[in-house]
Amino acid sequence: MSDSGEHDRQFAAAESICPFCGVGCGIQYMEGGKATGWKGPVNTKGEICPKGAAAWDVIDHPDRLTAPLVRDGDVLREATWDEALDRVVESFERVRRAHGPDALAFFASSNCTNEENYVLQKLARALGTNNVDNCARLCHASTVAAMGDRLGAGAMTNSLDDLREADVFFLIGANPADQHPIIFRSYLLPALRAGTKLVHVDPRETTTTQAADLHLPVRPGYDIPLLNAMAAVVVEDGLVDDAFVAERTTGFESYRESLDGVDVDAAAEQAGVDPADLREAARLYGEADRAAAFTGMGMSQHHYGTENVHALINLALLTGNVGRRGTGVNPLRGQNNVQGAGDVGALPNVLPGYQSVTDADARARVSEVWGFEPPALPGRTEVELTHAAGDTVHAAYVFGENPAVTEPNQERVRAALERFDCLVVHDGFLTETAEYADVVLPGSLWAEKSGTVTNTDRQVMRMRPNTTPPGDARTDLDILCALAGRLTDLDFDYPDPESVFDELARVSPDYDGMTYDGIGTGSQRWPFDRDAGEGTAVLHREAFESGSKTAPFRIVDHVAPADAVEGDALVLTTGRVIQQFNSGALTRRSETLMRMRGEDVLQIHPDDADARSIEDGTRVVVENDRGRVALAAEVTPAIRPGTVFMTFHYADPLANRLTGDALDPVAKIPEFKHSAVHVRVASDD
């Protein structure tokens, strides 16, 4: 590994943003090689979580890529930038000539800046394809689809500040105490201490549950019966907001009639919760003057995830909990810029600002700025592109993502990665995905970046570099612009990230009027009102973002999970823990975080453990037709009977060897949260 230029690196404290979850906490370099918080727009007291405190650990890690790599046979060897970029250009041009532009795939990064993702999606469209996607497809695509369809915007309806005014928090499929700790500790917990009630719907008792007034341990895959039954109780008990329903909704009568057929007790039993607790939850939500719903991947990561979110939207409309402070439907986004990656158009069906690629007027508006018209045919999603590898998709550019860990049904995924004629991985480390690459381009990490990211409540914030990339590594924006300049005859010669952002603000209606100076060390929130000089905190006040004053009710019926659970099979559900993050490409390289949680465990209920002669700490095998993993068991009543839990942070054991790739028909999101598995003592082999 080259270490050229290492002695030239400078280190200085500059306000940046944490590279992990979607909260968007301010962090910066601290003398001595650590990260510390600064008083940012979200962490207003400078507070940070364990991952934020360990964020500097990876910056000087010995595994950092410091030179480009190209494959010769079975070996990746160091190369010059010219050789590496030439190989990318030659391969992509060859594929494009032979198979057309839709044989190319671009995986954008939810962990990289708005400016970088904007350039990448623009490059894809300049080459003639809408085959660009990001890992929002694997976390909240169904949330975005349902909320965009019904309300006109697929993001949090409210701001973190105003949500503290809620009388009731309804959290379903989310564990913010562990997954969004600063939101929980600095915004939700103070409200709970002041009297706000918390209803938590989750198959597990988590740190969030410990603060709850009521816990509904829903059976994975049965959120719709639970939500429909809650809506039926709201109607039965006369808790409908009649004025809101009359003025701001359509289709109420047919929706109400559908609820007449809901047997609340039977639906509660189907969902695995106590009917009395379900009724209490419905009354808490329905009687509140202001009730705020929060949703996470426990709702979205199903092959009917879009329908799950539609059922939640129904409940909010029924009670008038939209368009006011302390209310709304609020998805808690996973990565630090998963919201922004979608905002800037790193999705196969929309241009920047969520303008449909099929909208001729939108394409014309964009073409006035870009100098070319993007293609009109929607591209394929991330999982669909992987499935098509070697068949109709022959070359892929993977930017800052790790599908060899994060996508479901990993035996299939890894076979697909081998089938690409050319796989380019642009990253800071030799990830599990990079091991399959033909070209590896060494990029930059959070402390080496300049640009913006957009957090979970739509705040656009600036990152500033605390140091420079090591060795011959380059900043991500420089790499993308250099590649675009070689692959096209268009002008991708942006002098700095600010010039990219200025173009984005011209292209995206939501960002129109935003500027670097306006953001400063604070934030600007979309949708931004250029005339007023400020963003909109609470959406849908007088009209929905769709432009309509009304939003429709939607009848939602239960859909069975893709995996049948038969015999002694258990349901595997996956999720995050506070000490690790996403594929673990960064956090597993932190000595601090690995000391805190260095290996995964399988949570299993005592009843299920006793039936299989499993004791706490026993090494077990978890398997199904897709794969198998081995790990230690954690026997705990915190998980409901019939369900087991493990994270997706570790390459070994790799949870996604077991998960299925059945896709939601609308959002194309996989079903990570319900996989039938068999669990046995490992010594039985």
XYZ file of C-alpha atoms in Angstrom:
685
model
C 0.000 0.000 0.000
C 1.392 3.359 -0.973
C 1.918 5.904 1.786
C 3.047 8.705 -0.510
C 1.894 12.082 0.660
C 1.035 10.887 4.177
C 3.457 13.402 5.697
C 1.616 16.234 3.917
C -1.673 15.665 5.712
C -2.827 18.542 7.875
C -5.312 18.175 10.735
C -7.499 20.987 12.008
C -10.871 21.302 13.719
C -13.602 22.293 11.272
C -17.364 21.954 11.621
C -18.510 18.797 9.872
C -21.345 16.271 10.181
C -21.251 12.767 11.658
C -21.033 10.065 8.942
C -23.421 7.638 10.593
C -27.178 7.954 11.165
C -29.626 10.466 9.730
C -29.721 12.697 12.824
C -26.946 14.896 11.433
C -24.923 15.753 14.537
C -22.071 18.216 14.268
C -18.641 16.639 14.839
C -15.072 17.721 14.195
C -11.434 16.758 14.746
C -10.044 17.082 18.232
C -6.317 17.305 18.894
C -5.005 13.875 19.759
C -6.836 12.095 16.964
C -10.390 11.930 18.275
C -13.765 13.278 17.211
C -15.774 15.643 19.333
C -19.129 17.327 18.983
C -19.807 20.964 18.241
C -23.072 22.801 18.786
C -24.721 21.953 15.499
C -28.247 22.524 14.200
C -29.447 19.236 15.761
C -27.048 18.473 18.619
C -27.419 21.999 19.940
C -25.369 21.270 23.074
C -22.622 19.462 21.183
C -23.791 16.049 22.358
C -22.775 12.961 20.327
C -23.324 9.191 20.593
C -20.629 6.469 20.867
C -20.338 6.142 17.076
C -19.839 9.877 16.679
C -17.147 9.856 19.358
C -15.375 7.019 17.511
C -15.777 8.532 14.031
C -12.145 9.605 13.807
C -10.913 6.052 14.461
C -11.141 5.134 10.779
C -9.544 8.239 9.282
C -5.954 7.046 9.777
C -6.771 3.347 9.816
C -4.027 1.179 8.247
C -6.625 -0.428 5.952
C -7.254 2.868 4.147
C -6.954 2.648 0.372
C -4.206 5.019 -0.747
C -3.796 4.123 -4.431
C -6.060 2.869 -7.258
C -6.240 -0.892 -7.809
C -6.899 -2.824 -11.013
C -7.470 -6.531 -11.466
C -5.008 -8.722 -13.299
C -6.425 -12.213 -13.238
C -7.199 -13.070 -9.632
C -5.082 -10.254 -8.216
C -5.834 -6.602 -7.495
C -2.628 -4.581 -7.960
C -1.781 -0.934 -7.523
C -2.112 1.296 -10.575
C -1.845 4.934 -11.531
C -4.947 7.073 -11.695
C -4.655 7.292 -15.484
C -4.525 3.510 -15.848
C -7.446 2.962 -13.483
C -9.684 5.622 -15.030
C -8.766 4.519 -18.555
C -9.826 0.978 -17.704
C -13.170 2.223 -16.372
C -13.777 4.338 -19.470
C -12.784 1.577 -21.897
C -14.994 -0.987 -20.155
C -18.039 1.269 -19.815
C -17.786 2.477 -23.409
C -17.437 -1.107 -24.650
C -20.517 -2.193 -22.698
C -22.486 0.836 -23.863
C -21.634 0.201 -27.519
C -22.445 -3.495 -27.315
C -25.551 -3.447 -25.137
C -26.799 0.142 -24.888
C -26.730 2.594 -21.965
C -29.180 0.591 -19.840
C -26.514 -2.106 -19.517
C -24.775 0.306 -17.107
C -25.622 0.578 -13.396
C -24.709 3.282 -10.881
C -24.990 2.689 -7.128
C -24.990 6.073 -5.399
C -24.098 6.533 -1.735
C -26.354 7.504 1.150
C -23.149 8.084 3.123
C -21.752 10.736 0.763
C -22.598 14.353 0.060
C -25.405 15.889 -1.949
C -22.867 17.308 -4.379
C -21.193 13.941 -4.994
C -24.489 12.117 -5.495
C -25.770 14.901 -7.741
C -22.749 14.560 -10.035
C -23.059 10.760 -10.130
C -26.754 10.747 -11.052
C -26.137 13.459 -13.647
C -23.344 11.340 -15.150
C -25.627 8.302 -15.382
C -28.237 10.352 -17.220
C -25.618 11.945 -19.467
C -24.681 8.406 -20.525
C -28.327 7.722 -21.371
C -29.633 5.677 -18.457
C -31.749 6.182 -15.342
C -30.153 3.096 -13.764
C -29.040 4.958 -10.648
C -30.158 4.122 -7.126
C -28.993 4.347 -3.522
C -29.456 2.315 -0.376
C -32.687 4.117 0.479
C -33.995 1.234 -1.629
C -32.986 -1.080 1.200
C -34.375 0.956 4.103
C -37.175 3.464 3.446
C -38.155 3.172 -0.224
C -41.636 1.991 0.736
C -42.075 4.909 3.161
C -41.093 7.369 0.447
C -43.414 5.691 -2.056
C -46.490 5.692 0.189
C -46.024 9.194 1.586
C -45.155 10.612 -1.811
C -48.243 9.034 -3.343
C -50.698 10.187 -0.676
C -49.155 13.378 0.708
C -46.832 14.569 -2.052
C -43.564 14.286 -0.095
C -41.797 11.191 1.203
C -39.987 12.800 4.137
C -40.688 13.696 7.759
C -43.797 15.853 7.880
C -42.528 17.756 10.920
C -39.357 19.133 12.477
C -37.567 17.709 15.475
C -38.196 20.952 17.346
C -41.977 20.997 16.997
C -42.363 17.276 17.674
C -41.550 17.968 21.310
C -45.040 19.483 21.558
C -46.795 16.140 20.983
C -49.045 14.682 23.647
C -48.399 11.147 22.362
C -45.514 9.561 20.484
C -46.508 6.499 18.466
C -43.324 4.645 17.468
C -43.775 1.668 15.165
C -40.915 -0.399 13.807
C -38.298 2.008 15.149
C -35.856 2.001 18.048
C -34.501 5.563 18.204
C -32.896 5.147 21.625
C -30.310 2.891 19.946
C -30.562 3.884 16.291
C -31.031 7.680 16.540
C -29.778 8.307 20.068
C -29.462 12.092 19.945
C -33.025 12.452 18.650
C -34.202 10.207 21.458
C -32.182 11.728 24.282
C -32.324 15.386 23.283
C -35.813 15.653 21.765
C -38.074 12.732 22.689
C -36.924 11.907 26.211
C -37.333 15.485 27.540
C -40.890 15.494 26.175
C -41.597 12.148 27.856
C -40.315 13.526 31.150
C -42.643 16.496 30.706
C -45.682 14.233 30.269
C -45.821 13.035 26.650
C -46.989 9.408 26.432
C -45.090 6.826 24.377
C -46.582 3.809 22.615
C -43.915 1.494 21.210
C -44.753 -1.162 18.619
C -41.856 -3.579 18.178
C -41.303 -7.358 18.398
C -38.550 -6.715 20.939
C -38.233 -4.879 24.211
C -35.457 -2.397 23.470
C -33.939 0.645 25.129
C -36.788 2.639 23.588
C -39.346 0.313 25.186
C -37.927 1.055 28.616
C -39.250 4.626 28.265
C -42.649 3.554 26.903
C -46.002 3.748 28.642
C -47.310 0.905 26.490
C -45.539 -1.778 24.448
C -47.228 -3.754 21.671
C -44.882 -6.669 20.789
C -46.204 -7.099 17.254
C -45.545 -10.335 15.388
C -43.171 -9.493 12.498
C -45.154 -9.102 9.306
C -48.473 -8.231 10.956
C -48.450 -4.445 11.222
C -51.469 -4.012 8.934
C -53.908 -5.985 11.119
C -52.663 -4.002 14.125
C -53.051 -0.604 12.432
C -56.417 -1.463 10.885
C -57.679 -2.600 14.293
C -56.468 0.646 15.886
C -58.319 2.607 13.190
C -61.449 0.568 13.871
C -61.250 1.439 17.578
C -60.849 5.124 16.714
C -64.062 4.951 14.666
C -65.960 2.853 17.239
C -65.045 5.206 20.082
C -65.975 8.384 18.218
C -62.393 9.673 18.074
C -62.432 10.618 14.380
C -61.528 14.264 13.685
C -64.683 14.924 11.683
C -63.746 18.459 10.647
C -60.337 17.434 9.336
C -61.765 14.404 7.541
C -64.434 16.545 5.864
C -62.073 19.341 4.793
C -58.784 17.579 4.105
C -59.547 13.996 2.988
C -61.447 12.008 0.389
C -62.793 8.452 0.370
C -63.703 8.332 4.040
C -67.031 6.517 3.690
C -65.611 3.569 1.764
C -62.670 3.415 4.154
C -64.996 3.473 7.178
C -67.052 0.679 5.640
C -63.897 -1.416 5.260
C -63.260 -0.986 8.988
C -66.732 -2.326 9.773
C -65.383 -5.743 8.832
C -62.454 -5.561 11.266
C -62.782 -7.802 14.317
C -60.511 -5.951 16.739
C -59.906 -8.884 19.056
C -59.170 -11.251 16.172
C -56.871 -8.723 14.509
C -54.994 -8.202 17.773
C -54.548 -11.952 18.153
C -53.331 -12.163 14.546
C -50.819 -9.392 15.253
C -49.692 -11.124 18.430
C -50.703 -8.383 20.873
C -53.180 -8.147 23.727
C -56.535 -6.747 22.513
C -56.866 -4.545 25.601
C -53.420 -3.065 24.987
C -54.263 -2.448 21.345
C -57.451 -0.630 22.321
C -55.545 1.445 24.876
C -52.972 2.397 22.231
C -55.724 3.445 19.817
C -57.400 5.568 22.485
C -54.152 7.231 23.524
C -53.464 8.140 19.916
C -57.035 9.111 19.072
C -57.727 11.167 22.205
C -54.488 13.147 21.997
C -54.716 16.728 20.817
C -51.372 16.200 19.085
C -50.083 12.716 18.270
C -46.847 12.209 16.356
C -46.136 8.922 14.589
C -42.580 7.739 13.969
C -41.802 4.874 11.636
C -38.687 2.879 10.897
C -37.401 -0.097 8.976
C -39.521 -2.477 11.024
C -42.414 -1.144 8.956
C -40.732 -0.476 5.641
C -38.581 -3.576 5.079
C -41.339 -5.931 3.953
C -42.511 -7.025 0.543
C -45.706 -5.103 1.366
C -43.904 -2.260 3.148
C -45.666 0.380 1.074
C -49.020 -0.951 2.264
C -47.782 -0.865 5.864
C -47.088 2.844 5.572
C -50.411 3.462 3.831
C -52.129 1.934 6.881
C -50.227 4.308 9.170
C -51.115 7.320 7.017
C -54.791 6.324 7.307
C -54.541 6.500 11.086
C -52.984 9.976 10.969
C -55.631 11.294 8.552
C -58.447 9.751 10.570
C -57.427 11.676 13.673
C -56.319 14.912 12.000
C -52.732 14.422 13.034
C -51.185 16.003 9.942
C -50.216 19.592 9.183
C -49.807 20.800 12.762
C -46.930 21.085 15.187
C -46.397 17.972 17.269
C -48.134 15.637 14.802
C -47.462 13.948 11.469
C -45.850 10.824 10.050
C -42.120 10.948 10.621
C -39.779 8.343 9.133
C -36.448 8.177 10.950
C -33.858 7.878 8.181
C -30.878 5.581 8.486
C -27.681 6.996 6.974
C -26.402 10.547 7.321
C -27.426 11.503 3.782
C -29.999 8.935 2.743
C -32.544 11.770 2.600
C -30.243 13.930 0.490
C -29.288 11.164 -1.930
C -32.953 10.893 -2.871
C -33.427 14.662 -2.884
C -30.704 15.151 -5.513
C -32.079 12.508 -7.875
C -30.014 9.399 -7.092
C -33.111 7.308 -7.761
C -34.173 5.547 -10.972
C -37.590 7.189 -11.331
C -37.000 10.815 -10.342
C -34.753 13.748 -11.161
C -33.498 16.190 -8.497
C -36.372 17.483 -6.380
C -38.416 14.294 -6.954
C -39.437 15.383 -10.453
C -40.561 12.305 -12.370
C -38.340 11.209 -15.232
C -41.526 10.556 -17.215
C -42.592 14.218 -16.911
C -41.642 15.929 -20.186
C -41.845 19.384 -18.624
C -39.511 18.346 -15.784
C -37.012 16.879 -18.233
C -37.138 20.073 -20.281
C -36.509 22.233 -17.194
C -33.526 20.124 -16.205
C -32.136 20.068 -19.727
C -31.979 23.877 -19.757
C -29.392 23.655 -16.984
C -27.647 20.419 -17.968
C -27.424 20.985 -21.699
C -28.953 17.581 -22.451
C -32.298 15.935 -21.814
C -32.273 12.979 -19.436
C -33.879 9.716 -20.583
C -37.620 9.323 -20.057
C -37.749 5.609 -19.199
C -37.407 4.885 -15.459
C -34.367 2.816 -14.583
C -34.097 -0.245 -12.426
C -33.664 -0.300 -8.666
C -30.566 -1.458 -6.790
C -31.702 -5.020 -6.128
C -33.120 -5.353 -9.653
C -29.788 -4.188 -11.096
C -27.911 -6.760 -9.043
C -30.282 -9.495 -10.138
C -29.716 -8.528 -13.791
C -25.902 -8.706 -13.540
C -24.385 -10.521 -16.499
C -27.747 -10.762 -18.208
C -28.923 -7.289 -19.230
C -26.635 -5.268 -16.935
C -22.924 -5.674 -17.644
C -21.052 -2.883 -15.860
C -21.600 -1.276 -12.466
C -20.147 1.670 -10.559
C -20.564 1.181 -6.802
C -19.922 4.398 -4.900
C -19.523 4.215 -1.131
C -21.878 1.263 -0.651
C -21.314 -2.388 0.201
C -23.970 -4.592 -1.451
C -21.931 -7.729 -0.719
C -23.108 -7.271 2.880
C -26.247 -5.125 2.702
C -28.379 -6.779 0.012
C -30.538 -9.819 0.812
C -29.956 -13.415 -0.260
C -26.183 -13.029 -0.309
C -25.378 -16.278 -2.111
C -27.279 -14.873 -5.061
C -25.769 -11.400 -4.702
C -22.157 -12.538 -4.604
C -22.661 -14.773 -7.612
C -24.140 -11.759 -9.401
C -21.160 -9.532 -8.556
C -18.878 -12.038 -10.268
C -20.958 -11.859 -13.452
C -20.375 -8.161 -14.173
C -18.071 -7.575 -17.145
C -16.719 -4.613 -15.193
C -17.337 -3.813 -11.536
C -15.926 -0.514 -10.276
C -15.867 0.131 -6.532
C -15.189 3.671 -5.311
C -14.578 3.587 -1.554
C -12.191 4.333 1.284
C -11.559 0.684 2.158
C -11.272 -2.664 0.412
C -14.800 -3.686 1.386
C -16.382 -7.081 0.868
C -17.799 -5.699 -2.400
C -14.413 -4.361 -3.509
C -13.017 -7.876 -3.340
C -15.104 -8.605 -6.465
C -14.054 -5.422 -8.279
C -12.151 -5.005 -11.521
C -11.171 -1.454 -10.575
C -11.012 0.082 -7.088
C -10.834 3.865 -6.751
C -9.623 5.192 -3.358
C -11.879 7.967 -2.155
C -12.410 10.167 0.876
C -14.052 9.746 4.266
C -16.200 12.204 6.222
C -13.325 14.238 7.661
C -11.887 14.809 4.172
C -15.102 16.047 2.580
C -16.548 19.426 1.719
C -20.202 19.621 0.765
C -23.686 19.252 2.197
C -25.846 16.497 3.629
C -29.575 16.490 4.403
C -30.727 14.977 7.662
C -33.871 13.147 8.651
C -35.998 16.266 9.239
C -34.960 17.868 5.936
C -32.187 20.116 7.240
C -29.381 20.759 4.730
C -26.066 21.164 6.579
C -22.482 21.723 5.539
C -19.498 19.425 5.952
C -16.016 20.930 6.064
C -12.717 19.063 5.726
C -10.679 18.410 8.856
C -7.854 16.840 6.831
C -6.955 15.615 3.338
C -7.146 12.089 1.850
C -4.101 9.883 2.521
C -1.491 8.940 -0.039
C -2.763 9.093 -3.611
C -6.415 8.888 -2.587
C -8.557 11.739 -3.875
C -11.719 13.479 -2.774
C -14.839 11.763 -4.027
C -16.013 14.809 -5.967
C -12.673 15.071 -7.786
C -12.878 11.397 -8.782
C -16.444 11.656 -10.057
C -15.777 14.826 -12.039
C -12.597 13.359 -13.553
C -14.453 10.221 -14.620
C -17.381 12.207 -16.028
C -14.970 14.346 -18.011
C -13.514 11.230 -19.625
C -16.839 9.474 -20.259
C -18.700 12.459 -21.737
C -18.007 15.601 -23.729
C -20.031 17.660 -21.247
C -18.671 20.174 -18.771
C -18.203 18.464 -15.404
C -15.363 20.786 -14.438
C -16.836 22.132 -11.210
C -14.292 24.308 -9.402
C -15.594 23.356 -5.954
C -18.551 21.700 -4.169
C -20.311 25.039 -3.802
C -20.606 25.382 -7.587
C -22.252 21.946 -7.714
C -24.688 22.956 -4.984
C -25.551 26.166 -6.811
C -26.478 24.095 -9.866
C -28.498 21.690 -7.728
C -30.448 24.652 -6.310
C -31.268 25.743 -9.865
C -32.493 22.255 -10.812
C -34.400 21.230 -7.659
C -37.542 23.198 -6.717
C -37.129 22.095 -3.095
C -33.606 23.524 -2.802
C -34.237 26.671 -4.855
C -32.847 29.670 -2.984
C -30.507 27.737 -0.700
C -26.862 28.838 -0.581
C -23.697 27.877 1.265
C -23.623 31.281 2.910
C -27.239 30.899 3.983
C -26.525 27.491 5.509
C -23.340 28.624 7.270
C -22.825 26.604 10.436
C -26.587 26.223 10.783
C -28.967 24.707 8.254
C -31.622 25.438 5.658
C -34.636 23.165 5.414
C -36.495 22.041 2.321
C -38.899 22.918 0.856
C -37.156 26.288 0.898
C -39.064 29.501 0.214
C -36.736 31.793 -1.727
C -38.899 34.855 -1.120
C -39.255 34.251 2.609
C -35.628 33.184 2.935
C -36.481 30.175 5.086
C -37.611 26.586 4.922
C -40.870 24.936 5.912
C -40.799 23.098 9.239
C -44.322 21.614 9.215
C -45.576 20.278 5.899
C -49.189 19.998 4.715
C -50.641 22.862 6.796
C -53.164 24.278 4.315
C -52.546 21.929 1.415
C -50.521 18.786 0.896
C -47.209 18.898 -0.934
C -49.012 17.188 -3.806
C -50.709 20.553 -4.403
C -54.105 19.223 -3.370
C -55.993 20.385 -0.282
C -57.094 16.805 0.312
C -55.408 13.431 0.694
C -57.221 10.158 0.016
C -57.934 7.350 2.425
C -56.753 3.984 1.144
C -58.205 0.600 2.011
C -55.330 -1.654 3.071
C -55.651 -5.414 3.442
C -53.176 -7.699 5.173
C -50.603 -9.380 2.942
C -48.932 -12.554 4.159
C -45.133 -12.509 4.528
C -43.211 -14.093 1.669
C -41.730 -16.868 3.824
C -44.141 -19.447 5.193
C -43.359 -20.389 8.798
C -43.909 -24.117 9.185
C -43.032 -26.785 11.711
C -40.442 -25.638 14.214
C -39.324 -22.684 12.075
C -38.815 -19.311 13.733
C -39.035 -15.821 12.260
C -35.715 -14.007 11.894
C -35.938 -10.229 12.037
C -32.870 -8.004 11.662
C -31.872 -4.539 12.822
C -29.238 -2.213 14.259
C -27.469 -1.758 17.575
C -26.010 1.481 18.907
C -22.361 0.367 18.765
C -22.230 -0.633 15.081
C -23.599 0.726 11.823
C -24.922 -0.496 8.481
C -22.522 -2.952 6.778
C -19.867 -2.290 9.423
C -17.323 -1.183 6.814
C -16.429 1.744 9.088
C -17.508 0.716 12.570
C -15.882 -2.726 12.447
C -12.597 -0.874 11.897
C -13.000 1.124 15.105
C -11.187 -0.433 18.060
C -13.433 1.556 20.372
C -16.674 0.246 18.907
C -15.374 -3.298 18.529
C -14.484 -3.312 22.216
C -18.062 -2.285 22.934
C -19.611 -4.913 20.654
C -17.179 -7.006 18.677
C -19.444 -9.832 17.574
C -23.069 -10.549 16.871
C -25.446 -12.715 18.883
C -28.809 -14.295 18.165
C -31.522 -13.103 20.516
C -33.926 -15.959 21.242
C -36.803 -16.241 23.737
C -36.341 -18.671 26.668
C -39.289 -20.816 25.527
C -37.780 -21.270 22.062
C -34.346 -21.854 23.554
C -35.618 -24.527 25.977
C -37.383 -26.348 23.145
C -34.021 -26.601 21.331
C -31.764 -27.265 24.359
C -30.101 -23.894 23.869
C -28.559 -22.085 26.818
C -27.313 -18.518 27.013
C -23.974 -18.401 25.167
C -24.535 -21.660 23.281
C -23.188 -21.551 19.745
C -26.062 -22.146 17.343
C -26.620 -22.600 13.630
C -29.310 -20.487 11.958
C -30.256 -21.747 8.513
C -32.779 -21.922 5.714
C -32.757 -22.783 2.029
C -30.818 -19.596 1.227
C -27.893 -20.067 3.592
C -26.617 -20.643 7.084
C -24.668 -18.787 9.776
C -23.278 -19.712 13.179
C -23.128 -17.472 16.239
C -23.701 -17.414 19.997
C -27.229 -17.331 21.403
C -28.443 -14.652 23.796
C -31.418 -16.109 25.634
C -33.672 -13.220 26.636
C -37.357 -12.517 27.256
C -36.842 -9.189 25.449
C -37.692 -10.921 22.157
C -41.189 -12.277 21.587
C -41.622 -16.073 21.358
C -41.346 -17.452 17.831
C -38.990 -14.674 16.757
C -35.192 -14.381 16.741
C -33.068 -11.304 16.098
C -29.604 -10.544 14.792
C -27.987 -7.474 13.262
C -26.750 -6.921 9.703
C -23.496 -5.190 10.737
C -21.102 -8.113 10.558
C -19.524 -9.839 7.564
C -19.397 -13.000 9.696
C -22.002 -13.981 10.696
C -23.669 -12.416 7.672
C -27.373 -12.093 8.405
C -28.178 -11.449 4.768
C -27.230 -14.989 3.830
C -30.641 -15.799 5.326
C -32.865 -12.922 4.197
C -35.056 -13.209 1.122
C -35.232 -10.996 -1.926
C -38.985 -10.919 -2.455
C -39.669 -7.291 -3.432
C -42.436 -4.838 -2.646
C -44.248 -4.388 -5.992
C -44.285 -0.587 -5.694
C -41.074 0.377 -3.903
C -39.011 -2.696 -4.840
C -37.717 -2.937 -1.277
C -36.735 -6.421 -0.039
C -38.253 -8.227 2.918
C -35.483 -8.044 5.512
C -37.749 -8.160 8.556
C -39.344 -11.588 8.104
C -37.334 -14.676 7.165
C -38.244 -18.219 8.164
C -35.257 -19.979 9.741
C -34.401 -23.080 11.725
C -32.199 -22.766 14.800
C -30.216 -25.614 16.353
C -27.218 -26.196 18.580
C -24.071 -26.027 16.458
C -22.673 -29.252 17.942
C -25.495 -31.119 16.188
C -23.477 -30.887 12.919
